[in-house]
Tab-separated table of C-alpha atoms in Angstrom:
chain	number	residue	atom	x	y	z
P	1	MET	CA	16.591	-79.984	1.219
P	2	LYS	CA	13.803	-80.562	4.077
P	3	GLN	CA	10.577	-78.636	4.221
P	4	VAL	CA	11.612	-75.443	6.151
P	5	THR	CA	9.520	-72.368	7.531
P	6	GLU	CA	7.593	-69.633	5.491
P	7	TRP	CA	9.399	-66.873	6.097
P	8	ARG	CA	12.929	-68.022	6.223
P	9	VAL	CA	12.085	-69.236	2.058
P	10	ALA	CA	10.612	-65.420	1.995
P	11	VAL	CA	13.847	-63.844	3.101
P	12	GLY	CA	15.650	-65.961	1.335
P	13	GLY	CA	14.113	-65.550	-2.764
P	14	LEU	CA	13.142	-61.608	-1.738
P	15	SER	CA	16.477	-60.877	-0.694
P	16	ALA	CA	17.930	-63.407	-3.601
P	17	ILE	CA	16.202	-61.750	-6.159
P	18	GLY	CA	16.315	-57.826	-5.038
P	19	VAL	CA	20.110	-58.201	-5.197
P	20	GLY	CA	19.780	-59.832	-8.324
P	21	TYR	CA	17.591	-57.861	-10.551
P	22	GLY	CA	17.484	-54.230	-7.638
P	23	PHE	CA	20.950	-54.162	-7.407
P	24	ALA	CA	22.867	-56.842	-10.509
P	25	ARG	CA	20.934	-55.734	-12.982
P	26	TYR	CA	18.925	-52.691	-13.088
P	27	GLY	CA	21.614	-51.057	-10.840
P	28	TYR	CA	23.746	-50.019	-14.545
P	29	GLY	CA	20.865	-47.787	-15.613
P	30	LEU	CA	20.100	-46.159	-11.943
P	31	PHE	CA	23.300	-45.563	-11.560
P	32	LEU	CA	24.546	-44.049	-15.256
P	33	PRO	CA	24.653	-40.544	-15.386
P	34	ARG	CA	27.734	-41.402	-12.826
P	35	LEU	CA	29.381	-44.110	-14.675
P	36	GLU	CA	29.307	-41.888	-17.987
P	37	ALA	CA	31.026	-39.149	-15.665
P	38	ASP	CA	33.909	-40.931	-14.405
P	39	PHE	CA	34.222	-42.864	-16.820
P	40	SER	CA	33.862	-40.869	-19.904
P	41	LEU	CA	32.140	-43.139	-21.874
P	42	SER	CA	30.808	-42.641	-25.370
P	43	VAL	CA	26.736	-44.008	-26.667
P	44	THR	CA	28.739	-46.582	-28.221
P	45	GLN	CA	30.119	-47.733	-24.872
P	46	THR	CA	27.202	-47.694	-23.383
P	47	GLY	CA	25.182	-49.677	-25.807
P	48	LEU	CA	27.707	-52.474	-25.972
P	49	ILE	CA	27.168	-52.537	-22.253
P	50	GLY	CA	23.890	-52.694	-21.864
P	51	SER	CA	23.670	-54.929	-25.060
P	52	LEU	CA	26.819	-56.944	-23.797
P	53	GLY	CA	25.008	-57.402	-20.191
P	54	TYR	CA	21.656	-58.600	-21.473
P	55	ALA	CA	23.247	-61.350	-23.788
P	56	GLY	CA	25.283	-62.133	-20.233
P	57	TYR	CA	21.484	-62.792	-19.104
P	58	LEU	CA	19.900	-64.735	-21.794
P	59	VAL	CA	23.137	-66.949	-21.632
P	60	ALA	CA	22.897	-67.780	-18.510
P	61	LEU	CA	19.498	-68.587	-18.576
P	62	ALA	CA	19.739	-70.825	-21.232
P	63	ALA	CA	22.040	-72.999	-18.928
P	64	VAL	CA	20.169	-72.659	-16.174
P	65	GLY	CA	17.270	-74.137	-18.297
P	66	ALA	CA	19.404	-76.910	-18.912
P	67	LEU	CA	21.449	-77.254	-15.934
P	68	VAL	CA	18.601	-77.422	-12.694
P	69	ALA	CA	16.809	-80.103	-13.554
P	70	ARG	CA	20.674	-82.865	-12.693
P	71	VAL	CA	21.949	-80.510	-10.725
P	72	GLY	CA	19.371	-79.064	-8.373
P	73	PRO	CA	18.412	-75.033	-7.290
P	74	ARG	CA	21.228	-75.061	-4.795
P	75	PRO	CA	24.717	-74.713	-6.970
P	76	LEU	CA	22.622	-72.258	-9.575
P	77	VAL	CA	21.545	-69.919	-6.876
P	78	VAL	CA	24.941	-69.849	-4.997
P	79	ALA	CA	26.764	-69.250	-8.755
P	80	GLY	CA	23.920	-66.153	-8.939
P	81	GLY	CA	24.939	-64.997	-5.783
P	82	LEU	CA	28.959	-64.533	-6.056
P	83	ALA	CA	28.297	-63.877	-10.063
P	84	ALA	CA	26.853	-60.853	-8.216
P	85	THR	CA	29.240	-60.336	-5.921
P	86	VAL	CA	31.980	-60.674	-7.813
P	87	GLY	CA	30.257	-58.020	-10.969
P	88	LEU	CA	29.603	-55.383	-8.362
P	89	ALA	CA	32.790	-55.245	-6.525
P	90	LEU	CA	34.686	-55.790	-9.970
P	91	ALA	CA	33.236	-52.260	-11.582
P	92	ALA	CA	32.956	-50.309	-8.081
P	93	LEU	CA	36.965	-51.002	-7.482
P	94	ALA	CA	36.540	-50.610	-11.951
P	95	ARG	CA	39.550	-47.558	-12.594
P	96	GLY	CA	39.209	-47.785	-16.853
P	97	PRO	CA	36.616	-48.835	-18.638
P	98	ALA	CA	37.570	-52.789	-19.439
P	99	LEU	CA	37.113	-53.665	-15.840
P	100	LEU	CA	33.514	-51.571	-15.897
P	101	ILE	CA	32.662	-53.648	-18.182
P	102	VAL	CA	33.617	-57.184	-16.811
P	103	GLY	CA	32.076	-56.755	-13.701
P	104	LEU	CA	28.801	-55.373	-15.396
P	105	VAL	CA	28.229	-58.517	-17.278
P	106	VAL	CA	29.239	-60.527	-14.748
P	107	ALA	CA	26.443	-58.987	-12.669
P	108	SER	CA	24.089	-59.283	-14.897
P	109	THR	CA	23.846	-63.264	-15.167
P	110	SER	CA	22.831	-63.339	-12.104
P	111	PRO	CA	19.465	-62.575	-11.235
P	112	ALA	CA	19.177	-65.463	-14.499
P	113	CYS	CA	21.042	-68.011	-12.431
P	114	MET	CA	18.702	-67.268	-8.804
P	115	TRP	CA	15.179	-66.647	-9.395
P	116	SER	CA	14.235	-69.756	-11.699
P	117	PRO	CA	15.946	-72.500	-9.664
P	118	TYR	CA	13.447	-70.635	-6.843
P	119	ALA	CA	10.620	-72.502	-8.656
P	120	ASP	CA	12.132	-75.639	-7.985
P	121	ALA	CA	13.639	-74.836	-4.166
P	122	VAL	CA	10.371	-73.450	-2.760
P	123	ARG	CA	8.395	-76.942	-4.432
P	124	VAL	CA	10.784	-78.691	-2.421
P	125	LEU	CA	11.112	-76.682	0.325
P	126	LEU	CA	7.338	-75.929	1.018
P	127	PRO	CA	3.819	-77.965	1.199
P	128	GLU	CA	1.275	-78.365	-1.549
P	129	GLY	CA	-0.675	-75.432	-0.414
P	130	ARG	CA	2.110	-72.826	-0.039
P	131	ARG	CA	3.550	-73.107	-2.969
P	132	GLU	CA	2.014	-70.494	-5.287
P	133	ARG	CA	1.290	-68.040	-2.606
P	134	MET	CA	5.774	-68.719	-2.416
P	135	LEU	CA	6.281	-67.785	-6.284
P	136	ALA	CA	3.884	-64.927	-6.246
P	137	LEU	CA	5.586	-63.087	-3.153
P	138	ILE	CA	9.234	-63.393	-4.071
P	139	PRO	CA	9.493	-61.401	-7.053
P	140	SER	CA	8.492	-57.988	-5.777
P	141	GLY	CA	12.180	-58.147	-4.125
P	142	THR	CA	13.081	-56.351	-7.246
P	143	ALA	CA	11.187	-53.853	-5.826
P	144	PHE	CA	12.200	-53.388	-1.894
P	145	ALA	CA	15.682	-53.119	-3.859
P	146	VAL	CA	14.471	-50.633	-6.128
P	147	VAL	CA	13.398	-49.031	-3.521
P	148	VAL	CA	17.153	-48.964	-1.367
P	149	ALA	CA	18.714	-47.947	-4.650
P	150	GLY	CA	17.182	-45.148	-6.256
P	151	PRO	CA	17.235	-42.851	-3.207
P	152	LEU	CA	21.497	-43.932	-2.711
P	153	ALA	CA	21.324	-42.873	-7.057
P	154	LEU	CA	20.047	-39.198	-6.053
P	155	LEU	CA	23.136	-39.229	-3.008
P	156	ALA	CA	25.607	-40.903	-5.346
P	157	PRO	CA	27.028	-37.033	-6.347
P	158	VAL	CA	27.330	-36.095	-3.190
P	159	THR	CA	28.878	-39.199	-1.347
P	160	GLY	CA	30.069	-41.433	-5.052
P	161	TRP	CA	28.801	-44.498	-6.142
P	162	ARG	CA	31.331	-46.590	-5.860
P	163	PRO	CA	31.083	-47.111	-1.404
P	164	ILE	CA	27.024	-47.560	-2.550
P	165	TRP	CA	27.874	-50.639	-4.577
P	166	LEU	CA	30.619	-51.432	-2.604
P	167	ALA	CA	27.664	-52.386	0.069
P	168	PHE	CA	25.389	-53.703	-2.487
P	169	ALA	CA	28.113	-56.764	-3.313
P	170	ALA	CA	28.577	-56.849	0.523
P	171	LEU	CA	24.905	-57.452	0.690
P	172	ALA	CA	25.141	-59.907	-2.325
P	173	LEU	CA	27.428	-62.032	-0.120
P	174	ALA	CA	25.477	-62.055	2.597
P	175	THR	CA	22.620	-62.953	0.867
P	176	THR	CA	24.731	-65.556	-1.474
P	177	VAL	CA	25.867	-67.488	1.995
P	178	TYR	CA	21.501	-66.961	4.067
P	179	ASN	CA	20.815	-68.746	0.977
P	180	GLY	CA	23.325	-71.409	0.730
P	181	LEU	CA	22.811	-72.524	3.875
P	182	LEU	CA	18.749	-72.975	3.419
P	183	LEU	CA	19.069	-74.252	0.762
P	184	GLY	CA	20.614	-77.246	1.743
P	185	ARG	CA	22.607	-80.094	-0.054
P	186	GLY	CA	19.794	-81.596	-1.413
P	187	SER	CA	19.553	-83.460	-4.452
P	188	PRO	CA	18.070	-82.769	-7.863
P	189	MET	CA	14.458	-82.614	-8.167
P	190	PRO	CA	13.469	-86.033	-9.306
P	191	VAL	CA	11.374	-85.127	-13.405
P	192	GLY	CA	8.316	-87.245	-13.512
P	193	GLU	CA	9.027	-87.230	-17.489
P	194	ARG	CA	11.796	-86.777	-19.813
P	195	LEU	CA	12.046	-83.160	-20.227
P	196	SER	CA	12.376	-82.667	-24.067
P	197	VAL	CA	11.553	-80.210	-27.162
P	198	SER	CA	8.155	-81.501	-27.014
P	199	TRP	CA	7.652	-80.728	-23.497
P	200	LEU	CA	8.222	-77.357	-23.593
P	201	THR	CA	5.962	-76.442	-26.656
P	202	GLN	CA	3.104	-78.139	-25.092
P	203	ARG	CA	-0.505	-76.703	-26.347
P	204	ALA	CA	-0.907	-74.766	-22.741
P	205	ALA	CA	2.040	-73.264	-23.114
P	206	VAL	CA	1.474	-71.590	-25.677
P	207	PRO	CA	-0.506	-68.180	-24.822
P	208	LEU	CA	1.821	-68.882	-21.188
P	209	TYR	CA	5.119	-67.626	-24.222
P	210	VAL	CA	2.924	-65.461	-26.150
P	211	THR	CA	2.233	-63.055	-23.023
P	212	ALA	CA	5.549	-63.769	-21.412
P	213	VAL	CA	6.899	-62.225	-25.368
P	214	SER	CA	4.458	-58.912	-25.067
P	215	TYR	CA	5.677	-58.413	-20.946
P	216	GLY	CA	9.185	-58.399	-22.161
P	217	LEU	CA	8.303	-56.201	-24.906
P	218	LEU	CA	6.418	-53.886	-23.136
P	219	GLY	CA	8.247	-54.015	-20.139
P	220	SER	CA	11.820	-53.223	-22.081
P	221	VAL	CA	10.110	-50.262	-23.768
P	222	TYR	CA	9.565	-48.957	-20.178
P	223	TRP	CA	12.526	-49.386	-18.636
P	224	THR	CA	14.263	-47.845	-21.789
P	225	TYR	CA	12.278	-44.668	-22.517
P	226	ALA	CA	9.457	-43.820	-19.323
P	227	VAL	CA	12.157	-41.281	-18.132
P	228	ALA	CA	12.815	-39.703	-21.188
P	229	ALA	CA	8.950	-39.035	-21.147
P	230	VAL	CA	8.620	-37.566	-17.798
P	231	HIS	CA	11.717	-35.729	-17.843
P	232	ALA	CA	10.726	-32.930	-15.409
P	233	MET	CA	10.787	-35.424	-12.571
P	234	PRO	CA	15.063	-37.129	-11.915
P	235	GLY	CA	15.319	-40.153	-13.023
P	236	PRO	CA	15.710	-41.834	-9.633
P	237	LEU	CA	13.483	-40.217	-8.258
P	238	PHE	CA	10.090	-42.334	-10.775
P	239	TRP	CA	12.362	-44.989	-10.343
P	240	SER	CA	11.574	-44.895	-6.853
P	241	LEU	CA	8.563	-44.614	-7.028
P	242	MET	CA	7.567	-46.973	-9.439
P	243	GLY	CA	9.772	-48.974	-7.054
P	244	LEU	CA	8.106	-48.678	-3.417
P	245	SER	CA	5.007	-48.948	-5.753
P	246	GLY	CA	5.763	-52.213	-7.256
P	247	THR	CA	6.203	-53.806	-2.991
P	248	ALA	CA	2.483	-53.861	-3.148
P	249	GLY	CA	3.394	-56.424	-5.032
P	250	VAL	CA	3.722	-58.929	-1.790
P	251	VAL	CA	-0.057	-59.039	-1.662
P	252	THR	CA	-0.353	-60.502	-5.300
P	253	ALA	CA	-1.243	-64.510	-4.660
P	254	ARG	CA	-4.293	-62.656	-2.179
P	255	LEU	CA	-4.995	-61.012	-5.299
P	256	LEU	CA	-4.876	-64.155	-7.192
P	257	SER	CA	-7.111	-66.297	-4.790
P	258	ARG	CA	-9.021	-63.473	-5.217
P	259	LEU	CA	-9.748	-62.832	-8.990
P	260	GLY	CA	-7.809	-66.252	-10.032
P	261	LEU	CA	-4.684	-66.767	-12.846
P	262	ALA	CA	-7.528	-65.035	-16.013
P	263	ARG	CA	-9.199	-62.353	-14.542
P	264	GLY	CA	-5.711	-61.494	-12.527
P	265	HIS	CA	-3.929	-61.518	-16.219
P	266	LEU	CA	-7.285	-59.025	-17.293
P	267	VAL	CA	-6.429	-56.404	-14.623
P	268	LEU	CA	-2.710	-56.336	-14.399
P	269	LEU	CA	-2.193	-55.944	-18.524
P	270	LEU	CA	-4.970	-53.521	-18.094
P	271	ALA	CA	-3.499	-51.600	-15.562
P	272	GLN	CA	0.185	-51.459	-17.235
P	273	ALA	CA	-1.992	-50.443	-20.542
P	274	ALA	CA	-3.064	-47.361	-18.545
P	275	ALA	CA	0.107	-46.412	-17.004
P	276	LEU	CA	1.852	-46.759	-21.029
P	277	ALA	CA	-1.682	-44.527	-22.065
P	278	LEU	CA	-0.934	-41.228	-19.413
P	279	LEU	CA	2.692	-40.816	-20.491
P	280	GLY	CA	1.885	-41.047	-24.270
P	281	VAL	CA	-0.873	-38.414	-23.419
P	282	ALA	CA	0.302	-36.178	-20.609
P	283	PRO	CA	4.038	-36.754	-21.464
P	284	GLY	CA	5.930	-34.160	-18.997
P	285	VAL	CA	3.317	-33.576	-16.803
P	286	PRO	CA	4.230	-34.262	-12.951
P	287	LEU	CA	1.094	-35.570	-12.075
P	288	ALA	CA	0.656	-37.854	-14.698
P	289	ALA	CA	4.253	-39.774	-13.930
P	290	VAL	CA	3.614	-39.820	-10.499
P	291	ALA	CA	0.183	-41.826	-11.602
P	292	SER	CA	2.469	-43.866	-13.790
P	293	ALA	CA	5.157	-44.354	-12.129
P	294	LEU	CA	2.537	-45.860	-9.139
P	295	LEU	CA	0.689	-47.916	-11.318
P	296	TYR	CA	2.846	-49.775	-13.662
P	297	GLY	CA	4.891	-50.430	-10.483
P	298	CYS	CA	2.879	-52.783	-8.725
P	299	SER	CA	0.756	-53.767	-11.926
P	300	TYR	CA	4.800	-54.772	-12.842
P	301	MET	CA	5.648	-56.919	-10.851
P	302	ALA	CA	2.710	-58.231	-9.794
P	303	PHE	CA	2.669	-59.707	-13.491
P	304	GLY	CA	6.345	-60.979	-12.765
P	305	GLY	CA	4.889	-62.870	-9.601
P	306	LEU	CA	1.555	-63.902	-11.842
P	307	LEU	CA	3.945	-65.414	-15.043
P	308	ALA	CA	5.519	-67.714	-12.087
P	309	VAL	CA	2.515	-69.186	-10.743
P	310	TRP	CA	0.844	-69.533	-14.212
P	311	ALA	CA	4.541	-71.494	-15.730
P	312	GLY	CA	4.544	-72.818	-12.313
P	313	GLN	CA	0.645	-74.333	-13.877
P	314	VAL	CA	1.782	-75.361	-16.736
P	315	PHE	CA	5.040	-76.671	-16.116
P	316	PRO	CA	5.140	-78.817	-12.618
P	317	GLU	CA	7.529	-81.411	-13.285
P	318	ALA	CA	10.085	-78.991	-13.434
P	319	PRO	CA	8.940	-75.886	-12.985
P	320	ALA	CA	12.282	-73.897	-12.877
P	321	THR	CA	13.178	-75.528	-16.295
P	322	GLY	CA	9.445	-74.318	-17.387
P	323	LEU	CA	10.220	-70.668	-16.280
P	324	SER	CA	13.524	-70.289	-17.620
P	325	ALA	CA	11.839	-70.626	-20.796
P	326	VAL	CA	9.711	-68.832	-19.855
P	327	PHE	CA	12.315	-66.446	-19.273
P	328	LEU	CA	14.623	-66.492	-22.650
P	329	VAL	CA	11.220	-65.806	-24.422
P	330	THR	CA	10.298	-62.976	-21.839
P	331	GLY	CA	14.486	-62.166	-23.401
P	332	GLY	CA	13.234	-62.083	-26.967
P	333	GLY	CA	10.614	-59.563	-26.384
P	334	SER	CA	12.451	-56.984	-24.197
P	335	VAL	CA	15.470	-57.367	-28.136
P	336	VAL	CA	12.107	-55.974	-30.114
P	337	GLY	CA	10.135	-53.584	-27.693
P	338	PRO	CA	13.010	-50.655	-27.930
P	339	VAL	CA	14.231	-51.609	-31.562
P	340	ALA	CA	10.542	-51.142	-32.395
P	341	LEU	CA	9.543	-48.343	-30.436
P	342	ALA	CA	12.253	-46.546	-31.894
P	343	ALA	CA	10.792	-46.773	-35.603
P	344	VAL	CA	7.328	-46.091	-34.435
P	345	ALA	CA	8.636	-43.136	-32.101
P	346	ALA	CA	10.451	-41.608	-35.608
P	347	HIS	CA	7.750	-41.226	-37.684
P	348	TRP	CA	5.055	-40.227	-35.140
P	349	GLY	CA	6.946	-38.726	-31.763
P	350	LEU	CA	7.865	-40.620	-28.304
P	351	GLY	CA	3.944	-39.941	-26.985
P	352	ALA	CA	2.585	-42.143	-29.788
P	353	ALA	CA	4.357	-44.711	-29.308
P	354	PHE	CA	3.727	-45.102	-26.499
P	355	LEU	CA	-0.211	-44.961	-26.701
P	356	VAL	CA	0.542	-47.987	-29.285
P	357	THR	CA	2.477	-49.591	-27.031
P	358	SER	CA	-0.503	-49.391	-24.659
P	359	ALA	CA	-2.411	-50.859	-27.125
P	360	CYS	CA	-0.543	-53.684	-27.454
P	361	THR	CA	-1.198	-54.551	-23.689
P	362	ALA	CA	-4.505	-54.216	-23.685
P	363	LEU	CA	-4.512	-56.871	-26.616
P	364	THR	CA	-2.622	-58.724	-24.407
P	365	THR	CA	-5.039	-59.448	-22.778
P	366	LEU	CA	-7.404	-61.939	-25.354
P	367	THR	CA	-3.471	-64.176	-24.380
P	368	ARG	CA	-5.638	-65.611	-21.423
P	369	PRO	CA	-4.814	-68.427	-19.229
P	370	VAL	CA	-6.620	-71.500	-19.160
P	371	VAL	CA	-5.319	-73.885	-16.346
P	372	LYS	CA	-6.471	-75.241	-13.091
P	373	PRO	CA	-7.909	-72.928	-10.678
P	374	LEU	CA	-5.735	-71.917	-7.654
P	375	ALA	CA	-5.913	-73.463	-4.698
P	376	GLY	CA	-9.612	-73.064	-3.245
P	377	PRO	CA	-12.081	-74.908	-1.084
P	378	SER	CA	-11.339	-78.555	-0.218
P	379	PRO	CA	-12.828	-80.659	-2.475
P	380	HIS	CA	-15.949	-82.393	-1.037
P	381	ILE	CA	-17.603	-85.503	-1.785
P	382	CYS	CA	-21.009	-86.785	-1.284
P	383	ARG	CA	-22.309	-88.727	1.579
P	384	GLU	CA	-24.805	-90.899	-0.275
P	385	HIS	CA	-21.849	-91.861	-2.946
P	386	PRO	CA	-18.596	-91.326	-1.927
P	387	SER	CA	-16.767	-93.236	-4.139
P	388	ASP	CA	-18.436	-91.926	-7.513
P	389	ALA	CA	-16.037	-88.437	-8.796
P	390	ALA	CA	-19.147	-87.425	-11.151
P	391	CYS	CA	-21.633	-87.911	-9.062
P	392	HIS	CA	-24.674	-86.590	-9.821
P	393	CYS	CA	-26.582	-85.311	-6.558
P	394	PRO	CA	-28.376	-82.228	-5.946
P	395	PRO	CA	-25.804	-80.346	-4.063
P	396	LEU	CA	-27.512	-80.274	-0.572
P	397	HIS	CA	-26.110	-83.171	-1.143
P	398	ILE	CA	-22.413	-82.129	-1.698
P	399	ARG	CA	-21.720	-80.718	1.703
P	400	GLN	CA	-19.054	-83.119	3.371
P	401	THR	CA	-15.810	-81.861	3.189
P	402	PRO	CA	-13.344	-85.078	3.523
P	403	ARG	CA	-11.294	-85.692	6.029
């Protein structure tokens, strides 16, 4: 692959993540009331669909992590786009639960195939100084897609959900074609060392994995139960507000360059903790629901960008493989989260469960990144000792920037 203009990579990455997560993965939850009505789905069937979809997502993540260093990002991104296209179309054309389930499960695998490989694509397509900014930007594609899908879900009782999903499938196909052309026929990325379990479990990765588990656990709690706590507001409207706020993720790179990973990690986690606490102390209050959605949307989406940048620094040799491992760990937290919260809520109520979750989010700030700083000023050379990296001259001497 050869380097291309930054805006083309941004369009490709944002659209891929938007289609994969915003339409193919989260579309099920947004349109669930219409699906339940049209297919007479029982609670058991809706739970089965959710579980099978998540299982497909995790299996795809594991496959991508094993394959991306061998085949390169393009085949996997194209496969993810086709999975979204086919899955959404099958669901839209289904006349019974069986084909609906097949379509939804196929669609659920698509984001796993597109986001992690894009970390390798960014490394090849862009020069070094622009890669972290792009990795921080791309996750906000989910927010843009939710902003589109949320209002459409509100219109679904009038227009029907099937035409909307066919339109989603058409957008997924267009995104697939665009990324297939953008990524070209480049060879797999060269990896400086043999990827192994010890490489994936290196010491620098431990705080990243702990944070990823917490991010998945706490995020799944919010996505699963937030609407139940804001019953005074329609679910699609709540998600639309959160998606609209999440579009602020486009400035994540600027935030991280100003704060650094460690302070950005602290600020964004505390914002998520505050959003969860609002649902705990003021359940059913519309103003609290709006504030929670806006606060959580921007911090949650931005934190996804932070994890991508952090993973790229911990695993610079093969960022897509490392990011796939991070997402697998995140998935483990997502499995535990709703079950743990349900157990707490059964004894003390949903409000108390949100407060406990908020406290856990605040505790996650202890697992702060300890990696090299983000892109900052160029290194300086002492005029009197240009070849001495350990020069101890007074600061006044160290002013000449290498040309």
